[in-house]
Structure formats: structure tokens, C-alpha cells
Amino acid sequence: MQHTVRGRRRVTTGALALALVLALRPAQAGEGSPAGEPGSVLPFAIAPQPMATALLAWGKQANVQVLTASGAIANWRSSGAKGLLTPDAALDELLEGTDLERESYDAHTVVVRQRQQPENAVPAPADPYIAFDPHSVTPLATVDVRGILADDGFKADTSRTATRTETNLTDVPQSVSVVTREVIASQQAVSIGDVARYVAGVQYVDGYGGSPLFLIRGFDAGNGMTDGMPNGIARTEDLPPLIGIERVEVLRGPEAILGDASQNNNFGGSINVVMKRPQAETVRTLTWSAGEYDGARLGLDLAGKASSDGAWTYRLVAAGQAAERTQQGHGNGRGAYLAPSFAWQGADTRVMGGLEYVDNRVPGPEHTVLLGASLSTASPYRDLPDVPDDYSTYRTTRAVFEFDHDFTDDWAFHSQAQYVRQHSDGRNWSYAASGYSSYLVPVARSFRYQGSYWTWQNDLRTTFSHGDTTHTVLMGFDVARTHAGDSGGGSTVETLETSDTDRDAQIVTRPIAFDLATGTRMSAKYNSLVAPVTTVQNLGGSWQTNAGLYLQDQVAIGERWNILAALRRTTYQLDTHWEDGMPRRQRKSRWVPKLGVVYKLTPTVAVYADTAVGFQPDPLLGKDGQPLPAVTSRQVELGGKFDLFDQRARLTAALYRIHVDHSVDLVSPEPPFFATPGPGQTNRGLEVEFSGNVAPGFDVLASLTETRIHNNDDTRPTGTPKHQAAVWASYRFGQGPVQPWGVAAGILGRSRSLGRTSVDGQYFGIPGQASVETNVTRYGEHWRVTLGIKNLFARTLYAVNFDDTFVPIRQGRTVLLTGSYDF
């Protein structure tokens, strides 16, 4: 009874059947048991989500067909249903707080409709014995779940990012991971770094005295995306707290087809953050946490109707954080977040606008330095005299706009845009080279930086069919413009006496007269011989423009074949100033193709093949003063997706190969800092990921990653463990005195990797490590409280990649208390 169109699901014949049901039968809401014997109990795990997809999830878990109409449910959102429940009780939980009611038509069909009132009641037929004329019935509106996310516990079924249309993950010829709200809550995640730890192929790396970053398939993940829009500048500290985020998606492979072509070697994939948006169903949620080093957090999430007819909806998310001191002794971290948004929904049009403000003061990670080419030479000193606290401040303001309009049933237009301003400043200490070639001295650095960017995307979509072949064609264009750094000249390094310290973007480096080997201060004479002078590096500014025209066709052939073909003409332009003060402009254009095929062996088993091209223009200049050639990559991926445990869980396996023609540039250490292209590399790997419900109340998330990297110049790859695995399991008791309780535990492990010293290029080993965490949760009717322990065995944990100048050390054993209350 359901007919599915790629990117937009319509219950067409189901809508007509509902018209017949309502015309031929009087309302008998609540009669019968829609799934088998009355009182039969099933495990339900339906997360809060829009009503349309909640009903689809209920129907799948209860093995019942749900008939409804979009006019009745379009503005409603369900609070979800979880636990051992009868199908009727689970459906009642989904419908609670709405004006919707259920009617059991037969043992395998249920109707959900607006509760019958005198002003909206459907009249009974005048004579029930007269033959029914279907031509006298006006078909009901179709159910349209475009743009709606269907998260079901640990398992998600759809994504809009990979194809710019709402698509079942099984139909996407690509490895995509979705971290749902239930996973975030179960793991007590407080940052994006926590969210990505259990995802296959992803590594979280503390920055070298700066912002942390993510690696995907061995490459820097770049600036990532927000709501599918590439970010011009982004750091983990610029992102909102998790209370403002609906889900986190990890797309593996180059995403140049989506316009993500930043300057950070993001050939392995991208991280997309999906923000919470206005909705008609009421949300009143208070969240809080308290931890030893993270401090105290408090968040408020409010949503609902802003007008009596439900056409206007709103969302307001606010959060604050205050921390004492880090394990290192620095800190006084703090954070503030405010995000109001409003939306208007008409018959064919939806408009949404919102603002976001982030103000984070983040203490630097605990760290030390190496005095040689091994971890055994690490300095015991992690806090130096005469050095201010290590911390950085990040302030981000974001405005967002979204517009949707359906011209007809087959044509629709979607437009969205964002404008972001960012400012950061901070300080840290590390090592730096002195005037003597192999001697390193401690230095204190302070920096400030600012930037802004805007992104605008426009899509025109149409759907048409020929026989058993359905096409969903997407045509569009996007443009993004980023201003980074100072608006003045290029990058310069000067002494403090000759420099301008009022620039908007600069780094000030000051030597510290301290011997890390002995813990004593250096003499003034000794310091003057070996220590560098205080310098100010003025960072040049640039304007970067990315624009693209794209065409995409999603083809569904019968019940077994799905094809994704896309082509983008991408253009990149960089305007900047260099040492001679002259403006420089480089412009690059390229066709970027992508092709993938999915074949469904059975309704629950699919195999796929995919090839994609990555494109990254290079902003640096070569020795001849001309821009370096753009970097290109090609990925080939083979994989399979298996729905298991009655489709409550999914196993995804992927084999990939990514070849890059040249990697990170080699920059001259002296002005004018000319660069040469780095060697190319080839990354190969296997990724296996499992997520979902395996038994009543028992949810599992697990991943396995095998990686092999080869550098074309035969150097050894750094920061790349060959083996990485993680598993997280959560169990909620279903009966007896322990029914309100739940327990969860996880372990993360990786094999050893290599680091390399900054001066003489010696390799050193970074040991393989494992960390265990666990928690216990008490569930109430409208609340939950979780007490957890991170790094249960208090192991000394290092980042996966670092050099001798900055060795970040993860926090030891920490206790975290988190909770939420729906009021």
C-alpha cells in the first residue's frame, strides 16, 4: 500500500484507502489490538521525532500498516516510545499530547487521524447498503516526509546530507554513520569529540597548542558542514553544545560534490552537524551535567506552536557552562549558547530563520614536551613559571535561513543559507626551534584571529517515472565566500620592537627562560645565546570563493537497483596578499563526478560500489611565485549494508582506497615561505560498523577499523594506527524491582602509531591504548539521571598523533553526573 519515491516518500494508495475507510466505517478509535493477540508485548525503541516517521517506525516494529494523511500529522512531533509495551500502548505514547487518534481497521492495519470534533467529523454514509462509488471520494493529501529524520534508538534510517534529499541509508552507495540523540545521551557525551569516538574510521586529535581536529580515513576532516552547508572556518570550540544538535553525521570519502572543498586535505570525509529546528509538538526539556574537569552545565530546550493554528512554530535552545580548573591547574573554562528560531508552514511553503550565539572559553589540554625521540624523555613539568594560564576564547555568531516550496506534487524548490562571524584569541606554551639547529626552547604564544563566511545553496527537484524506473533529479547551484585572517597585507614575521601589535590576526611568540630537563631557570647570559627573540607573526588575510553548478539523478529500478549519478562544475577563487604587498589571485575550475550503484540481494541485504573525486585548490605559492597546482584524489569503495534483528539494527562494512596526487605542502621555514607540493599517498582500509537494538532493552554500537597508508616518497606515515576498535552496549531492565534502571559500558582501543620530531625528523613510538567507561541510569516518567565514569582504570592516555613540541595527555579517571527533565 506504500509507494516510495527516492528522497520523498508518499503514501499514495494508502491515502486513498484511508478515504475509503473513513467513508465506509464509523469511528471506533481504540478498538482491537493492531498487532496480533491483545496484550502481546514487544520491545519498542522509537526516539522523539516528527510524527510521520514515528508512525513509520512503529508500523515497522509492530508489523502493522499505518494509514494516515499529511494534513493531519504534518505539524506534530512525537515524544517517542521505548520499552516493553503492547503495540496499542506504544502507539498511544506516540500520539500522547496531540489531537490525533487511532482506529484499528483489522489485525494488520491501523488508521491514525485527527480526533473527530463537530467541526471536522466525517459524516457517515447516508445508506451503508448503497454500493460505494470511488469517483465520489476526493483523495487525501499524501504523506510527505521530505527533510524529516527517522532516528530509531541507536539506529538511524535516513540522511539528507549525502544526496541533498531525504534518502534511506540503505539506498545510498556510500558509508554514512549517524550518531543519534539516544547514543549521545547513553554515552554522556558533552562535546563533538565525545560523539565521534565510537565511529569507524574517525580519530579525534588534540591540536598542537590550538584547536582539536578530526581525522577520517587518515585525512584531516576539514571544517565540516552544518545542516549540509560547508563551513568556511570551523573549530570544535566554535560548534554549539550538544543540546542544540539533533544528530551528527559522518560522511566517508571526498565530499567535493557537496561543495566541501576547504584547504585542509579533507579527502577522507566530512562531519555534518544537524541543528535542532522549530516544531509544532511541544518540547520542554531541561538538561544538566556535573563533572570534575568539565564543571557544571545547564541547558534548556523549548519548542512548540507560536500561533493557535500551528502555522507558526518556534525553538529556543539556551545553555551555559562553568568549570573550575583542569587537571593541569589552568582553566576557569566557561561557555554560553543561545539559539532562537521561528518557522512558518503554509500549504505548499515553509520558511525558517534563526540565530545562534556561541561564547566559549576553553582551557588548553594538559600537555608536556619531549626532550628526545621517545615518550620516556617526556618532561615532568606541565606547568611553567611566569606563564599565564593556557586558554582560548571563541566567539561565534550564526544566522541561518531556509525556504521550501512545492510547486506541484513532482516539483519542489529548496534554498538555505548561513552567515557566520568568528573571533578567537588565546595563549599556550610549547617548544620552538632556537637559532641553533637542533636546540628547542620553551616558548609562550598568544594569538588572535577572526574570520567570516556565508553559504547559499539552491536546489530544484523533480520526480518522474517510466515503468518500474523512478528518477529523482536534483539541479542547483551554491556559492560560499570566506574571509579569513587580517584585512591587511600578507604573512610577516617581525621582532616585537618593529611590529604592529594592533593587527586583527597575529601570533606573538615569547621565549621562556626555563630548563625543562632540570626544572631550573636559565641564566640571562645562557638565555641570550640560545633563545629566540620575541617575535610577532602577522597573519595575512584572504577572500576565498567557492561556487558550483550540479546535477544529480537518483534512479530506482524496480525493487533491487538504486543508482546515484552526480556531476558538479566547481570553481574556486582565492584573493590574498603576499610578502611583496601585491595582491594575488588564483582561480581553479574542475568537473567533479560521482557514481554509485546499490544492489539489494534481499529487502534487508544490499551491496554497493562507489567512486568519487576530491578536489582541493592550493592557496600557497611555489618558488616561481605562482600558485601551486590543485590537489586531487579519487576514492573507490565497495561495501554492504545488512539490516538485522527484524530491521532493528544495521551492520555496514566498507572496503576503500583513496589515492591523492600530492599531500600536505612543504613550506620553507624562512620568508617568503615558498612551498613545494608534498608527496602523494594512498590510503586503504576496512571499516565495519554495527548499531541498533539486538534484544528487548539491549542496544549496541560497535566499530572496527583496519588502515594501511603508503606515502609515495616511502616515508613512514605518522599518527595512523593500523587497528582501531570500539564497542558500547546499553541495557535497560524491563521488569521487576530493577525496571527503572539501566546500565551501559564501553571500551575503545587502538594499536600503536608513530610520531616524528620537528627538528631532526626522528620517529618515535606512540603506544597502543585502551580505555573503559561505564555508567548507570535511573529512569523516571519524565526524567533520567546517569552517573558515569570515564577512563575507569585511570590510564595515561595520549592522543593518536603529536610531535615533540606538544604532547597532549588525556584526562585521567573522571566522574560525570548527567540528567534531563521533561516538564
mmCIF file of C-alpha atoms in Angstrom, residues 280-554:
data_model
loop_
_atom_site.group_PDB
_atom_site.id
_atom_site.type_symbol
_atom_site.label_atom_id
_atom_site.label_comp_id
_atom_site.label_asym_id
_atom_site.label_seq_id
_atom_site.Cartn_x
_atom_site.Cartn_y
_atom_site.Cartn_z
ATOM 1 C CA ALA A 280 4.716 22.057 16.402
ATOM 2 C CA GLU A 281 4.911 19.380 19.073
ATOM 3 C CA THR A 282 5.727 20.822 22.488
ATOM 4 C CA VAL A 283 9.210 20.351 23.928
ATOM 5 C CA ARG A 284 10.112 21.417 27.455
ATOM 6 C CA THR A 285 13.438 19.816 28.364
ATOM 7 C CA LEU A 286 15.982 20.782 30.990
ATOM 8 C CA THR A 287 19.402 19.094 30.843
ATOM 9 C CA TRP A 288 22.318 19.347 33.246
ATOM 10 C CA SER A 289 25.684 17.768 33.998
ATOM 11 C CA ALA A 290 28.414 17.999 36.612
ATOM 12 C CA GLY A 291 31.937 16.659 36.237
ATOM 13 C CA GLU A 292 35.347 17.010 37.825
ATOM 14 C CA TYR A 293 37.009 18.906 34.984
ATOM 15 C CA ASP A 294 34.114 19.769 32.686
ATOM 16 C CA GLY A 295 32.415 21.615 35.546
ATOM 17 C CA ALA A 296 28.679 22.271 35.558
ATOM 18 C CA ARG A 297 26.434 22.543 32.503
ATOM 19 C CA LEU A 298 22.798 23.612 32.293
ATOM 20 C CA GLY A 299 20.670 23.612 29.151
ATOM 21 C CA LEU A 300 17.090 24.422 28.186
ATOM 22 C CA ASP A 301 15.278 23.263 25.044
ATOM 23 C CA LEU A 302 11.845 24.763 24.303
ATOM 24 C CA ALA A 303 9.728 24.232 21.193
ATOM 25 C CA GLY A 304 6.100 24.278 20.117
ATOM 26 C CA LYS A 305 3.368 26.242 18.374
ATOM 27 C CA ALA A 306 3.728 30.007 18.227
ATOM 28 C CA SER A 307 0.195 30.526 16.878
ATOM 29 C CA SER A 308 -3.155 28.924 17.633
ATOM 30 C CA ASP A 309 -3.435 27.319 14.195
ATOM 31 C CA GLY A 310 0.064 25.813 14.369
ATOM 32 C CA ALA A 311 1.274 27.614 11.251
ATOM 33 C CA TRP A 312 3.955 29.401 13.298
ATOM 34 C CA THR A 313 6.357 27.297 15.336
ATOM 35 C CA TYR A 314 9.434 28.140 17.367
ATOM 36 C CA ARG A 315 12.514 26.726 19.062
ATOM 37 C CA LEU A 316 14.658 28.239 21.778
ATOM 38 C CA VAL A 317 17.791 26.488 22.981
ATOM 39 C CA ALA A 318 19.963 28.046 25.682
ATOM 40 C CA ALA A 319 22.898 26.630 27.620
ATOM 41 C CA GLY A 320 25.661 27.670 29.983
ATOM 42 C CA GLN A 321 28.790 26.002 31.343
ATOM 43 C CA ALA A 322 31.257 26.860 34.097
ATOM 44 C CA ALA A 323 34.322 24.848 35.083
ATOM 45 C CA GLU A 324 36.813 25.180 37.890
ATOM 46 C CA ARG A 325 40.301 24.123 36.944
ATOM 47 C CA THR A 326 41.676 21.472 34.661
ATOM 48 C CA GLN A 327 43.854 18.604 35.801
ATOM 49 C CA GLN A 328 46.825 20.702 34.734
ATOM 50 C CA GLY A 329 45.722 23.521 37.016
ATOM 51 C CA HIS A 330 44.682 26.000 34.342
ATOM 52 C CA GLY A 331 41.269 26.910 33.189
ATOM 53 C CA ASN A 332 38.269 28.669 34.581
ATOM 54 C CA GLY A 333 36.508 27.486 31.455
ATOM 55 C CA ARG A 334 33.076 28.781 30.607
ATOM 56 C CA GLY A 335 30.521 28.661 27.851
ATOM 57 C CA ALA A 336 27.304 30.334 26.766
ATOM 58 C CA TYR A 337 24.892 29.428 23.974
ATOM 59 C CA LEU A 338 21.640 30.965 22.745
ATOM 60 C CA ALA A 339 19.724 29.869 19.648
ATOM 61 C CA PRO A 340 16.204 31.191 18.895
ATOM 62 C CA SER A 341 14.466 30.185 15.648
ATOM 63 C CA PHE A 342 10.998 30.527 14.087
ATOM 64 C CA ALA A 343 9.249 28.817 11.192
ATOM 65 C CA TRP A 344 6.071 29.329 9.205
ATOM 66 C CA GLN A 345 4.316 26.455 7.456
ATOM 67 C CA GLY A 346 1.731 27.001 4.743
ATOM 68 C CA ALA A 347 0.014 24.602 2.399
ATOM 69 C CA ASP A 348 2.977 24.460 -0.001
ATOM 70 C CA THR A 349 5.604 26.715 1.567
ATOM 71 C CA ARG A 350 7.798 26.637 4.648
ATOM 72 C CA VAL A 351 10.120 29.398 5.835
ATOM 73 C CA MET A 352 12.529 29.162 8.752
ATOM 74 C CA GLY A 353 15.007 31.644 10.231
ATOM 75 C CA GLY A 354 17.240 31.516 13.259
ATOM 76 C CA LEU A 355 20.217 32.936 15.128
ATOM 77 C CA GLU A 356 22.944 31.216 17.133
ATOM 78 C CA TYR A 357 25.493 32.677 19.511
ATOM 79 C CA VAL A 358 28.408 30.712 20.973
ATOM 80 C CA ASP A 359 30.883 32.108 23.523
ATOM 81 C CA ASN A 360 33.370 29.514 24.765
ATOM 82 C CA ARG A 361 36.459 29.920 26.911
ATOM 83 C CA VAL A 362 38.356 26.629 26.655
ATOM 84 C CA PRO A 363 41.369 25.635 28.782
ATOM 85 C CA GLY A 364 44.215 24.086 26.831
ATOM 86 C CA PRO A 365 44.655 20.325 27.102
ATOM 87 C CA GLU A 366 47.072 19.002 29.656
ATOM 88 C CA HIS A 367 50.370 18.518 27.854
ATOM 89 C CA THR A 368 54.093 18.169 28.099
ATOM 90 C CA VAL A 369 57.006 18.084 25.627
ATOM 91 C CA LEU A 370 59.638 15.526 24.670
ATOM 92 C CA LEU A 371 63.320 16.089 25.414
ATOM 93 C CA GLY A 372 64.269 13.343 22.989
ATOM 94 C CA ALA A 373 62.811 10.951 20.433
ATOM 95 C CA SER A 374 60.731 8.800 22.797
ATOM 96 C CA LEU A 375 57.930 9.127 25.307
ATOM 97 C CA SER A 376 60.360 8.144 28.068
ATOM 98 C CA THR A 377 62.031 11.555 27.623
ATOM 99 C CA ALA A 378 58.806 13.466 28.340
ATOM 100 C CA SER A 379 59.363 16.389 30.654
ATOM 101 C CA PRO A 380 57.650 16.007 34.034
ATOM 102 C CA TYR A 381 56.869 19.727 34.023
ATOM 103 C CA ARG A 382 53.382 20.546 32.794
ATOM 104 C CA ASP A 383 53.100 23.992 34.320
ATOM 105 C CA LEU A 384 55.845 26.567 33.851
ATOM 106 C CA PRO A 385 56.566 29.632 35.984
ATOM 107 C CA ASP A 386 55.850 33.069 34.529
ATOM 108 C CA VAL A 387 53.426 31.512 32.012
ATOM 109 C CA PRO A 388 49.785 32.653 32.048
ATOM 110 C CA ASP A 389 47.027 30.072 32.117
ATOM 111 C CA ASP A 390 46.576 28.200 28.854
ATOM 112 C CA TYR A 391 43.148 29.011 27.492
ATOM 113 C CA SER A 392 41.456 30.174 24.303
ATOM 114 C CA THR A 393 38.266 32.160 23.744
ATOM 115 C CA TYR A 394 35.997 31.516 20.759
ATOM 116 C CA ARG A 395 33.026 33.707 19.892
ATOM 117 C CA THR A 396 30.755 32.725 17.013
ATOM 118 C CA THR A 397 27.557 34.315 15.693
ATOM 119 C CA ARG A 398 25.487 32.474 13.064
ATOM 120 C CA ALA A 399 22.355 33.460 11.182
ATOM 121 C CA VAL A 400 20.513 30.797 9.195
ATOM 122 C CA PHE A 401 17.652 30.851 6.695
ATOM 123 C CA GLU A 402 15.701 28.061 4.986
ATOM 124 C CA PHE A 403 12.924 28.170 2.354
ATOM 125 C CA ASP A 404 10.921 25.288 0.840
ATOM 126 C CA HIS A 405 8.174 25.447 -1.756
ATOM 127 C CA ASP A 406 6.285 22.678 -3.544
ATOM 128 C CA PHE A 407 5.155 23.834 -6.970
ATOM 129 C CA THR A 408 3.349 20.558 -7.744
ATOM 130 C CA ASP A 409 3.497 17.002 -6.490
ATOM 131 C CA ASP A 410 6.573 16.449 -8.678
ATOM 132 C CA TRP A 411 8.455 19.767 -8.478
ATOM 133 C CA ALA A 412 9.925 21.364 -5.351
ATOM 134 C CA PHE A 413 12.426 24.112 -4.563
ATOM 135 C CA HIS A 414 14.735 24.239 -1.545
ATOM 136 C CA SER A 415 17.018 27.113 -0.542
ATOM 137 C CA GLN A 416 19.123 27.588 2.578
ATOM 138 C CA ALA A 417 21.847 29.977 3.662
ATOM 139 C CA GLN A 418 24.046 30.824 6.627
ATOM 140 C CA TYR A 419 26.202 33.784 7.637
ATOM 141 C CA VAL A 420 28.855 33.275 10.309
ATOM 142 C CA ARG A 421 31.277 35.594 12.105
ATOM 143 C CA GLN A 422 34.017 34.193 14.315
ATOM 144 C CA HIS A 423 36.659 35.660 16.591
ATOM 145 C CA SER A 424 39.203 33.774 18.655
ATOM 146 C CA ASP A 425 42.146 34.564 20.885
ATOM 147 C CA GLY A 426 44.178 32.609 23.377
ATOM 148 C CA ARG A 427 47.531 31.512 24.695
ATOM 149 C CA ASN A 428 49.553 28.337 25.159
ATOM 150 C CA TRP A 429 53.095 27.160 25.712
ATOM 151 C CA SER A 430 55.097 24.612 23.743
ATOM 152 C CA TYR A 431 58.556 24.227 22.163
ATOM 153 C CA ALA A 432 60.158 26.163 19.337
ATOM 154 C CA ALA A 433 63.455 25.979 17.452
ATOM 155 C CA SER A 434 66.214 28.349 18.504
ATOM 156 C CA GLY A 435 68.919 29.843 16.368
ATOM 157 C CA TYR A 436 70.900 26.665 16.892
ATOM 158 C CA SER A 437 69.688 23.970 14.520
ATOM 159 C CA SER A 438 68.850 21.158 16.956
ATOM 160 C CA TYR A 439 68.034 23.036 20.122
ATOM 161 C CA LEU A 440 64.478 23.541 21.337
ATOM 162 C CA VAL A 441 63.415 26.017 23.974
ATOM 163 C CA PRO A 442 60.034 26.506 25.671
ATOM 164 C CA VAL A 443 58.009 29.422 24.385
ATOM 165 C CA ALA A 444 54.729 31.070 25.315
ATOM 166 C CA ARG A 445 52.432 32.009 22.453
ATOM 167 C CA SER A 446 49.413 34.246 22.283
ATOM 168 C CA PHE A 447 47.217 34.607 19.232
ATOM 169 C CA ARG A 448 44.149 36.310 17.897
ATOM 170 C CA TYR A 449 42.255 35.557 14.749
ATOM 171 C CA GLN A 450 38.987 36.459 13.099
ATOM 172 C CA GLY A 451 37.012 35.434 10.077
ATOM 173 C CA SER A 452 33.572 35.383 8.498
ATOM 174 C CA TYR A 453 31.840 33.393 5.801
ATOM 175 C CA TRP A 454 28.491 32.864 4.160
ATOM 176 C CA THR A 455 26.984 29.955 2.250
ATOM 177 C CA TRP A 456 23.955 29.826 -0.042
ATOM 178 C CA GLN A 457 22.505 26.631 -1.563
ATOM 179 C CA ASN A 458 19.613 26.292 -4.015
ATOM 180 C CA ASP A 459 18.064 23.034 -5.246
ATOM 181 C CA LEU A 460 15.270 22.355 -7.740
ATOM 182 C CA ARG A 461 13.981 18.785 -7.515
ATOM 183 C CA THR A 462 11.636 16.790 -9.699
ATOM 184 C CA THR A 463 10.476 13.178 -9.679
ATOM 185 C CA PHE A 464 9.181 11.167 -12.622
ATOM 186 C CA SER A 465 8.742 7.505 -13.544
ATOM 187 C CA HIS A 466 8.935 5.280 -16.609
ATOM 188 C CA GLY A 467 7.605 1.834 -15.944
ATOM 189 C CA ASP A 468 9.391 0.421 -12.917
ATOM 190 C CA THR A 469 12.138 3.095 -13.072
ATOM 191 C CA THR A 470 11.849 6.223 -10.934
ATOM 192 C CA HIS A 471 14.138 9.250 -11.275
ATOM 193 C CA THR A 472 14.653 11.913 -8.639
ATOM 194 C CA VAL A 473 16.599 14.673 -10.377
ATOM 195 C CA LEU A 474 18.258 17.496 -8.484
ATOM 196 C CA MET A 475 19.530 20.625 -10.198
ATOM 197 C CA GLY A 476 21.079 23.546 -8.409
ATOM 198 C CA PHE A 477 23.856 25.933 -7.641
ATOM 199 C CA ASP A 478 25.653 27.049 -4.499
ATOM 200 C CA VAL A 479 28.157 29.708 -3.576
ATOM 201 C CA ALA A 480 30.258 30.250 -0.459
ATOM 202 C CA ARG A 481 32.594 33.105 0.391
ATOM 203 C CA THR A 482 35.068 33.172 3.282
ATOM 204 C CA HIS A 483 37.183 35.982 4.690
ATOM 205 C CA ALA A 484 39.951 34.701 6.950
ATOM 206 C CA GLY A 485 42.660 36.500 8.885
ATOM 207 C CA ASP A 486 43.656 40.148 8.691
ATOM 208 C CA SER A 487 42.436 42.524 6.022
ATOM 209 C CA GLY A 488 45.940 43.934 5.659
ATOM 210 C CA GLY A 489 48.995 42.552 3.906
ATOM 211 C CA GLY A 490 50.448 39.078 3.847
ATOM 212 C CA SER A 491 52.096 36.925 6.446
ATOM 213 C CA THR A 492 55.127 38.557 8.054
ATOM 214 C CA VAL A 493 57.416 37.765 10.981
ATOM 215 C CA GLU A 494 58.941 40.703 12.868
ATOM 216 C CA THR A 495 60.578 41.396 16.190
ATOM 217 C CA LEU A 496 58.446 42.941 18.874
ATOM 218 C CA GLU A 497 60.263 46.269 18.537
ATOM 219 C CA THR A 498 59.377 46.673 14.865
ATOM 220 C CA SER A 499 55.986 45.073 14.669
ATOM 221 C CA ASP A 500 52.441 46.348 14.758
ATOM 222 C CA THR A 501 50.654 44.617 17.626
ATOM 223 C CA ASP A 502 47.233 46.025 16.753
ATOM 224 C CA ARG A 503 46.575 43.676 13.862
ATOM 225 C CA ASP A 504 43.434 41.575 13.820
ATOM 226 C CA ALA A 505 45.285 38.313 13.188
ATOM 227 C CA GLN A 506 48.700 37.597 14.608
ATOM 228 C CA ILE A 507 50.772 35.233 16.738
ATOM 229 C CA VAL A 508 53.181 36.553 19.375
ATOM 230 C CA THR A 509 55.941 34.166 20.485
ATOM 231 C CA ARG A 510 57.915 34.855 23.677
ATOM 232 C CA PRO A 511 60.802 32.645 24.932
ATOM 233 C CA ILE A 512 60.687 31.248 28.456
ATOM 234 C CA ALA A 513 63.953 31.160 30.442
ATOM 235 C CA PHE A 514 63.339 27.729 31.932
ATOM 236 C CA ASP A 515 65.212 24.427 31.625
ATOM 237 C CA LEU A 516 62.647 21.640 31.318
ATOM 238 C CA ALA A 517 65.307 18.972 31.926
ATOM 239 C CA THR A 518 66.414 20.252 35.332
ATOM 240 C CA GLY A 519 63.493 22.431 36.364
ATOM 241 C CA THR A 520 65.710 25.490 36.824
ATOM 242 C CA ARG A 521 65.642 28.944 35.320
ATOM 243 C CA MET A 522 68.205 29.727 32.647
ATOM 244 C CA SER A 523 70.766 32.415 33.307
ATOM 245 C CA ALA A 524 70.316 35.628 31.387
ATOM 246 C CA LYS A 525 73.592 35.062 29.517
ATOM 247 C CA TYR A 526 72.695 31.493 28.572
ATOM 248 C CA ASN A 527 69.221 32.520 27.519
ATOM 249 C CA SER A 528 70.507 35.295 25.279
ATOM 250 C CA LEU A 529 72.723 32.825 23.429
ATOM 251 C CA VAL A 530 70.173 30.110 22.650
ATOM 252 C CA ALA A 531 66.694 31.568 22.970
ATOM 253 C CA PRO A 532 64.941 33.254 20.063
ATOM 254 C CA VAL A 533 63.839 36.854 20.427
ATOM 255 C CA THR A 534 60.185 37.706 20.919
ATOM 256 C CA THR A 535 58.510 37.794 17.513
ATOM 257 C CA VAL A 536 55.156 38.822 16.136
ATOM 258 C CA GLN A 537 53.778 36.958 13.135
ATOM 259 C CA ASN A 538 51.118 38.969 11.319
ATOM 260 C CA LEU A 539 48.776 36.627 9.515
ATOM 261 C CA GLY A 540 47.755 37.657 6.060
ATOM 262 C CA GLY A 541 44.122 37.891 5.095
ATOM 263 C CA SER A 542 42.346 36.272 2.182
ATOM 264 C CA TRP A 543 38.995 36.060 0.451
ATOM 265 C CA GLN A 544 38.043 32.601 -0.732
ATOM 266 C CA THR A 545 35.082 31.926 -3.034
ATOM 267 C CA ASN A 546 33.661 28.503 -3.854
ATOM 268 C CA ALA A 547 30.844 28.173 -6.373
ATOM 269 C CA GLY A 548 29.294 25.241 -8.155
ATOM 270 C CA LEU A 549 26.614 24.051 -10.548
ATOM 271 C CA TYR A 550 25.491 20.483 -10.041
ATOM 272 C CA LEU A 551 23.188 17.867 -11.495
ATOM 273 C CA GLN A 552 22.226 14.670 -9.693
ATOM 274 C CA ASP A 553 19.987 11.756 -10.603
ATOM 275 C CA GLN A 554 18.859 9.136 -8.115
#
